[in-house]
Amino acid sequence: MMFAESRGMSSTISLPKCSCCNRHIMPNDKCVKFNCPNCGTDLIWRCESCREAARKYVCSSCNFQGP
Ligand SMILES: [Zn+2]
Ligand SMILES: [Zn+2]
């Protein structure tokens, strides 16, 4: 019980965002993540629904669009 509860760490959890719909990806989501095939630096996240709908993603580093 020595941990300070006033730090408010729970409000700043860094969940990854889906590169297609910009929604936060939950840890139990059946998402996929891969590096951008064009520049290789950006990590693309795709949530389960976007993967099934085959939505396009946009790389935030080089604006590459891919299926
Ligand atoms: Zn999505
Ligand atoms: Zn890229």
PDB file of N, CA and C and ligand atoms in Angstrom:
ATOM      1  N   MET A   1       0.830  -1.204   0.000  1.00  0.00           N
ATOM      2  CA  MET A   1       0.000   0.000   0.000  1.00  0.00           C
ATOM      3  C   MET A   1       0.861   1.248   0.000  1.00  0.00           C
ATOM      4  N   MET A   2       2.091   1.123  -0.421  1.00  0.00           N
ATOM      5  CA  MET A   2       2.979   2.276  -0.414  1.00  0.00           C
ATOM      6  C   MET A   2       2.924   3.062  -1.718  1.00  0.00           C
ATOM      7  N   PHE A   3       2.280   2.499  -2.720  1.00  0.00           N
ATOM      8  CA  PHE A   3       2.222   3.195  -3.991  1.00  0.00           C
ATOM      9  C   PHE A   3       1.250   4.368  -3.931  1.00  0.00           C
ATOM     10  N   ALA A   4       1.664   5.482  -4.371  1.00  0.00           N
ATOM     11  CA  ALA A   4       0.807   6.661  -4.329  1.00  0.00           C
ATOM     12  C   ALA A   4      -0.275   6.554  -5.388  1.00  0.00           C
ATOM     13  N   GLU A   5      -1.495   6.724  -4.960  1.00  0.00           N
ATOM     14  CA  GLU A   5      -2.600   6.640  -5.902  1.00  0.00           C
ATOM     15  C   GLU A   5      -2.853   7.965  -6.593  1.00  0.00           C
ATOM     16  N   SER A   6      -2.140   8.988  -6.174  1.00  0.00           N
ATOM     17  CA  SER A   6      -2.388  10.313  -6.736  1.00  0.00           C
ATOM     18  C   SER A   6      -1.590  10.552  -8.018  1.00  0.00           C
ATOM     19  N   ARG A   7      -0.832   9.538  -8.455  1.00  0.00           N
ATOM     20  CA  ARG A   7      -0.025   9.732  -9.653  1.00  0.00           C
ATOM     21  C   ARG A   7      -0.863   9.690 -10.923  1.00  0.00           C
ATOM     22  N   GLY A   8      -2.001   9.019 -10.855  1.00  0.00           N
ATOM     23  CA  GLY A   8      -2.902   9.001 -11.991  1.00  0.00           C
ATOM     24  C   GLY A   8      -2.340   8.298 -13.203  1.00  0.00           C
ATOM     25  N   MET A   9      -1.656   7.185 -12.996  1.00  0.00           N
ATOM     26  CA  MET A   9      -1.074   6.475 -14.122  1.00  0.00           C
ATOM     27  C   MET A   9      -2.135   5.783 -14.979  1.00  0.00           C
ATOM     28  N   SER A  10      -3.279   5.516 -14.384  1.00  0.00           N
ATOM     29  CA  SER A  10      -4.286   4.746 -15.102  1.00  0.00           C
ATOM     30  C   SER A  10      -4.895   5.547 -16.246  1.00  0.00           C
ATOM     31  N   SER A  11      -4.784   6.865 -16.194  1.00  0.00           N
ATOM     32  CA  SER A  11      -5.408   7.670 -17.238  1.00  0.00           C
ATOM     33  C   SER A  11      -4.484   7.877 -18.428  1.00  0.00           C
ATOM     34  N   THR A  12      -3.255   7.448 -18.296  1.00  0.00           N
ATOM     35  CA  THR A  12      -2.300   7.698 -19.375  1.00  0.00           C
ATOM     36  C   THR A  12      -1.733   6.392 -19.926  1.00  0.00           C
ATOM     37  N   ILE A  13      -2.567   5.368 -20.012  1.00  0.00           N
ATOM     38  CA  ILE A  13      -2.100   4.136 -20.632  1.00  0.00           C
ATOM     39  C   ILE A  13      -1.982   4.358 -22.124  1.00  0.00           C
ATOM     40  N   SER A  14      -0.901   3.870 -22.702  1.00  0.00           N
ATOM     41  CA  SER A  14      -0.644   4.120 -24.117  1.00  0.00           C
ATOM     42  C   SER A  14      -1.069   2.923 -24.936  1.00  0.00           C
ATOM     43  N   LEU A  15      -2.333   2.912 -25.283  1.00  0.00           N
ATOM     44  CA  LEU A  15      -2.819   1.850 -26.149  1.00  0.00           C
ATOM     45  C   LEU A  15      -2.486   2.199 -27.590  1.00  0.00           C
ATOM     46  N   PRO A  16      -2.137   1.193 -28.375  1.00  0.00           N
ATOM     47  CA  PRO A  16      -1.886   1.477 -29.795  1.00  0.00           C
ATOM     48  C   PRO A  16      -3.174   1.848 -30.498  1.00  0.00           C
ATOM     49  N   LYS A  17      -3.024   2.636 -31.538  1.00  0.00           N
ATOM     50  CA  LYS A  17      -4.192   3.069 -32.298  1.00  0.00           C
ATOM     51  C   LYS A  17      -4.221   2.370 -33.636  1.00  0.00           C
ATOM     52  N   CYS A  18      -5.418   1.997 -34.037  1.00  0.00           N
ATOM     53  CA  CYS A  18      -5.595   1.397 -35.349  1.00  0.00           C
ATOM     54  C   CYS A  18      -5.274   2.429 -36.423  1.00  0.00           C
ATOM     55  N   SER A  19      -4.460   2.047 -37.398  1.00  0.00           N
ATOM     56  CA  SER A  19      -4.068   2.984 -38.449  1.00  0.00           C
ATOM     57  C   SER A  19      -5.179   3.208 -39.458  1.00  0.00           C
ATOM     58  N   CYS A  20      -6.245   2.428 -39.377  1.00  0.00           N
ATOM     59  CA  CYS A  20      -7.347   2.588 -40.316  1.00  0.00           C
ATOM     60  C   CYS A  20      -8.450   3.450 -39.734  1.00  0.00           C
ATOM     61  N   CYS A  21      -8.899   3.133 -38.538  1.00  0.00           N
ATOM     62  CA  CYS A  21     -10.050   3.833 -37.978  1.00  0.00           C
ATOM     63  C   CYS A  21      -9.660   4.710 -36.795  1.00  0.00           C
ATOM     64  N   ASN A  22      -8.390   4.697 -36.406  1.00  0.00           N
ATOM     65  CA  ASN A  22      -7.878   5.538 -35.325  1.00  0.00           C
ATOM     66  C   ASN A  22      -8.499   5.232 -33.971  1.00  0.00           C
ATOM     67  N   ARG A  23      -9.059   4.083 -33.841  1.00  0.00           N
ATOM     68  CA  ARG A  23      -9.577   3.703 -32.532  1.00  0.00           C
ATOM     69  C   ARG A  23      -8.492   2.993 -31.741  1.00  0.00           C
ATOM     70  N   HIS A  24      -8.582   3.101 -30.445  1.00  0.00           N
ATOM     71  CA  HIS A  24      -7.606   2.421 -29.605  1.00  0.00           C
ATOM     72  C   HIS A  24      -7.813   0.914 -29.682  1.00  0.00           C
ATOM     73  N   ILE A  25      -6.714   0.216 -29.727  1.00  0.00           N
ATOM     74  CA  ILE A  25      -6.766  -1.235 -29.832  1.00  0.00           C
ATOM     75  C   ILE A  25      -6.633  -1.830 -28.443  1.00  0.00           C
ATOM     76  N   MET A  26      -7.591  -2.626 -28.079  1.00  0.00           N
ATOM     77  CA  MET A  26      -7.584  -3.265 -26.781  1.00  0.00           C
ATOM     78  C   MET A  26      -6.607  -4.438 -26.795  1.00  0.00           C
ATOM     79  N   PRO A  27      -6.041  -4.748 -25.632  1.00  0.00           N
ATOM     80  CA  PRO A  27      -5.039  -5.822 -25.593  1.00  0.00           C
ATOM     81  C   PRO A  27      -5.582  -7.176 -26.028  1.00  0.00           C
ATOM     82  N   ASN A  28      -6.887  -7.387 -25.871  1.00  0.00           N
ATOM     83  CA  ASN A  28      -7.439  -8.688 -26.267  1.00  0.00           C
ATOM     84  C   ASN A  28      -8.013  -8.656 -27.672  1.00  0.00           C
ATOM     85  N   ASP A  29      -7.799  -7.556 -28.382  1.00  0.00           N
ATOM     86  CA  ASP A  29      -8.284  -7.458 -29.749  1.00  0.00           C
ATOM     87  C   ASP A  29      -7.431  -8.344 -30.655  1.00  0.00           C
ATOM     88  N   LYS A  30      -8.086  -8.964 -31.615  1.00  0.00           N
ATOM     89  CA  LYS A  30      -7.340  -9.801 -32.568  1.00  0.00           C
ATOM     90  C   LYS A  30      -6.785  -8.915 -33.679  1.00  0.00           C
ATOM     91  N   CYS A  31      -5.883  -8.049 -33.302  1.00  0.00           N
ATOM     92  CA  CYS A  31      -5.353  -7.097 -34.255  1.00  0.00           C
ATOM     93  C   CYS A  31      -4.064  -7.638 -34.868  1.00  0.00           C
ATOM     94  N   VAL A  32      -3.613  -6.962 -35.896  1.00  0.00           N
ATOM     95  CA  VAL A  32      -2.325  -7.290 -36.488  1.00  0.00           C
ATOM     96  C   VAL A  32      -1.471  -6.035 -36.464  1.00  0.00           C
ATOM     97  N   LYS A  33      -0.180  -6.218 -36.329  1.00  0.00           N
ATOM     98  CA  LYS A  33       0.724  -5.088 -36.410  1.00  0.00           C
ATOM     99  C   LYS A  33       1.910  -5.482 -37.268  1.00  0.00           C
ATOM    100  N   PHE A  34       2.324  -4.541 -38.069  1.00  0.00           N
ATOM    101  CA  PHE A  34       3.444  -4.810 -38.972  1.00  0.00           C
ATOM    102  C   PHE A  34       4.074  -3.489 -39.337  1.00  0.00           C
ATOM    103  N   ASN A  35       5.300  -3.548 -39.773  1.00  0.00           N
ATOM    104  CA  ASN A  35       5.966  -2.332 -40.204  1.00  0.00           C
ATOM    105  C   ASN A  35       5.492  -1.942 -41.588  1.00  0.00           C
ATOM    106  N   CYS A  36       5.550  -0.650 -41.841  1.00  0.00           N
ATOM    107  CA  CYS A  36       5.139  -0.140 -43.143  1.00  0.00           C
ATOM    108  C   CYS A  36       5.985  -0.782 -44.236  1.00  0.00           C
ATOM    109  N   PRO A  37       5.352  -1.365 -45.262  1.00  0.00           N
ATOM    110  CA  PRO A  37       6.125  -2.020 -46.331  1.00  0.00           C
ATOM    111  C   PRO A  37       6.882  -1.036 -47.205  1.00  0.00           C
ATOM    112  N   ASN A  38       6.572   0.229 -47.088  1.00  0.00           N
ATOM    113  CA  ASN A  38       7.235   1.225 -47.929  1.00  0.00           C
ATOM    114  C   ASN A  38       8.464   1.822 -47.236  1.00  0.00           C
ATOM    115  N   CYS A  39       8.279   2.355 -46.035  1.00  0.00           N
ATOM    116  CA  CYS A  39       9.402   2.992 -45.361  1.00  0.00           C
ATOM    117  C   CYS A  39       9.985   2.117 -44.260  1.00  0.00           C
ATOM    118  N   GLY A  40       9.187   1.196 -43.738  1.00  0.00           N
ATOM    119  CA  GLY A  40       9.697   0.264 -42.751  1.00  0.00           C
ATOM    120  C   GLY A  40       9.898   0.818 -41.364  1.00  0.00           C
ATOM    121  N   THR A  41       9.621   2.082 -41.171  1.00  0.00           N
ATOM    122  CA  THR A  41       9.848   2.664 -39.861  1.00  0.00           C
ATOM    123  C   THR A  41       8.579   2.715 -39.034  1.00  0.00           C
ATOM    124  N   ASP A  42       7.460   2.947 -39.679  1.00  0.00           N
ATOM    125  CA  ASP A  42       6.231   3.112 -38.928  1.00  0.00           C
ATOM    126  C   ASP A  42       5.583   1.766 -38.663  1.00  0.00           C
ATOM    127  N   LEU A  43       5.046   1.637 -37.466  1.00  0.00           N
ATOM    128  CA  LEU A  43       4.358   0.412 -37.109  1.00  0.00           C
ATOM    129  C   LEU A  43       2.869   0.596 -37.375  1.00  0.00           C
ATOM    130  N   ILE A  44       2.341  -0.234 -38.248  1.00  0.00           N
ATOM    131  CA  ILE A  44       0.935  -0.143 -38.631  1.00  0.00           C
ATOM    132  C   ILE A  44       0.136  -1.092 -37.753  1.00  0.00           C
ATOM    133  N   TRP A  45      -0.916  -0.580 -37.198  1.00  0.00           N
ATOM    134  CA  TRP A  45      -1.817  -1.408 -36.408  1.00  0.00           C
ATOM    135  C   TRP A  45      -3.142  -1.512 -37.136  1.00  0.00           C
ATOM    136  N   ARG A  46      -3.685  -2.682 -37.126  1.00  0.00           N
ATOM    137  CA  ARG A  46      -5.013  -2.856 -37.710  1.00  0.00           C
ATOM    138  C   ARG A  46      -5.871  -3.634 -36.724  1.00  0.00           C
ATOM    139  N   CYS A  47      -6.997  -3.066 -36.409  1.00  0.00           N
ATOM    140  CA  CYS A  47      -7.878  -3.741 -35.476  1.00  0.00           C
ATOM    141  C   CYS A  47      -8.613  -4.879 -36.189  1.00  0.00           C
ATOM    142  N   GLU A  48      -9.319  -5.632 -35.397  1.00  0.00           N
ATOM    143  CA  GLU A  48      -9.975  -6.817 -35.939  1.00  0.00           C
ATOM    144  C   GLU A  48     -11.012  -6.462 -37.000  1.00  0.00           C
ATOM    145  N   SER A  49     -11.790  -5.424 -36.731  1.00  0.00           N
ATOM    146  CA  SER A  49     -12.854  -5.079 -37.670  1.00  0.00           C
ATOM    147  C   SER A  49     -12.292  -4.527 -38.967  1.00  0.00           C
ATOM    148  N   CYS A  50     -11.212  -3.749 -38.883  1.00  0.00           N
ATOM    149  CA  CYS A  50     -10.623  -3.213 -40.103  1.00  0.00           C
ATOM    150  C   CYS A  50      -9.947  -4.311 -40.906  1.00  0.00           C
ATOM    151  N   ARG A  51      -9.409  -5.295 -40.220  1.00  0.00           N
ATOM    152  CA  ARG A  51      -8.774  -6.404 -40.912  1.00  0.00           C
ATOM    153  C   ARG A  51      -9.811  -7.207 -41.682  1.00  0.00           C
ATOM    154  N   GLU A  52     -10.952  -7.426 -41.061  1.00  0.00           N
ATOM    155  CA  GLU A  52     -12.002  -8.201 -41.728  1.00  0.00           C
ATOM    156  C   GLU A  52     -12.636  -7.403 -42.859  1.00  0.00           C
ATOM    157  N   ALA A  53     -12.707  -6.089 -42.672  1.00  0.00           N
ATOM    158  CA  ALA A  53     -13.292  -5.252 -43.716  1.00  0.00           C
ATOM    159  C   ALA A  53     -12.268  -4.866 -44.773  1.00  0.00           C
ATOM    160  N   ALA A  54     -10.993  -5.237 -44.556  1.00  0.00           N
ATOM    161  CA  ALA A  54      -9.905  -4.930 -45.494  1.00  0.00           C
ATOM    162  C   ALA A  54      -9.836  -3.443 -45.795  1.00  0.00           C
ATOM    163  N   ARG A  55      -9.933  -2.640 -44.738  1.00  0.00           N
ATOM    164  CA  ARG A  55      -9.837  -1.201 -44.921  1.00  0.00           C
ATOM    165  C   ARG A  55      -8.396  -0.807 -45.211  1.00  0.00           C
ATOM    166  N   LYS A  56      -8.267   0.330 -45.869  1.00  0.00           N
ATOM    167  CA  LYS A  56      -6.932   0.818 -46.198  1.00  0.00           C
ATOM    168  C   LYS A  56      -6.287   1.447 -44.982  1.00  0.00           C
ATOM    169  N   TYR A  57      -4.995   1.295 -44.884  1.00  0.00           N
ATOM    170  CA  TYR A  57      -4.254   1.969 -43.818  1.00  0.00           C
ATOM    171  C   TYR A  57      -3.370   3.038 -44.458  1.00  0.00           C
ATOM    172  N   VAL A  58      -3.033   3.996 -43.673  1.00  0.00           N
ATOM    173  CA  VAL A  58      -2.136   5.056 -44.126  1.00  0.00           C
ATOM    174  C   VAL A  58      -0.976   5.145 -43.153  1.00  0.00           C
ATOM    175  N   CYS A  59       0.229   5.049 -43.692  1.00  0.00           N
ATOM    176  CA  CYS A  59       1.413   5.180 -42.858  1.00  0.00           C
ATOM    177  C   CYS A  59       1.562   6.647 -42.449  1.00  0.00           C
ATOM    178  N   SER A  60       1.791   6.871 -41.162  1.00  0.00           N
ATOM    179  CA  SER A  60       1.889   8.249 -40.683  1.00  0.00           C
ATOM    180  C   SER A  60       3.249   8.859 -40.990  1.00  0.00           C
ATOM    181  N   SER A  61       4.209   8.031 -41.406  1.00  0.00           N
ATOM    182  CA  SER A  61       5.538   8.562 -41.709  1.00  0.00           C
ATOM    183  C   SER A  61       5.679   8.948 -43.175  1.00  0.00           C
ATOM    184  N   CYS A  62       5.202   8.086 -44.075  1.00  0.00           N
ATOM    185  CA  CYS A  62       5.426   8.353 -45.503  1.00  0.00           C
ATOM    186  C   CYS A  62       4.116   8.455 -46.277  1.00  0.00           C
ATOM    187  N   ASN A  63       2.976   8.380 -45.576  1.00  0.00           N
ATOM    188  CA  ASN A  63       1.655   8.467 -46.202  1.00  0.00           C
ATOM    189  C   ASN A  63       1.392   7.372 -47.217  1.00  0.00           C
ATOM    190  N   PHE A  64       2.104   6.277 -47.070  1.00  0.00           N
ATOM    191  CA  PHE A  64       1.856   5.150 -47.949  1.00  0.00           C
ATOM    192  C   PHE A  64       0.512   4.525 -47.604  1.00  0.00           C
ATOM    193  N   GLN A  65      -0.272   4.239 -48.648  1.00  0.00           N
ATOM    194  CA  GLN A  65      -1.552   3.606 -48.427  1.00  0.00           C
ATOM    195  C   GLN A  65      -1.504   2.180 -48.942  1.00  0.00           C
ATOM    196  N   GLY A  66      -2.028   1.285 -48.149  1.00  0.00           N
ATOM    197  CA  GLY A  66      -1.997  -0.104 -48.565  1.00  0.00           C
ATOM    198  C   GLY A  66      -3.203  -0.880 -48.058  1.00  0.00           C
ATOM    199  N   PRO A  67      -3.455  -1.992 -48.649  1.00  0.00           N
ATOM    200  CA  PRO A  67      -4.576  -2.818 -48.226  1.00  0.00           C
ATOM    201  C   PRO A  67      -4.258  -3.635 -46.960  1.00  0.00           C
TER     202      PRO A  67
HETATM  203 ZN    ZN B   1      -9.572  -0.193 -37.131  1.00  0.00          ZN
HETATM  204 ZN    ZN B   2       5.716   4.283 -44.277  1.00  0.00          ZN
END
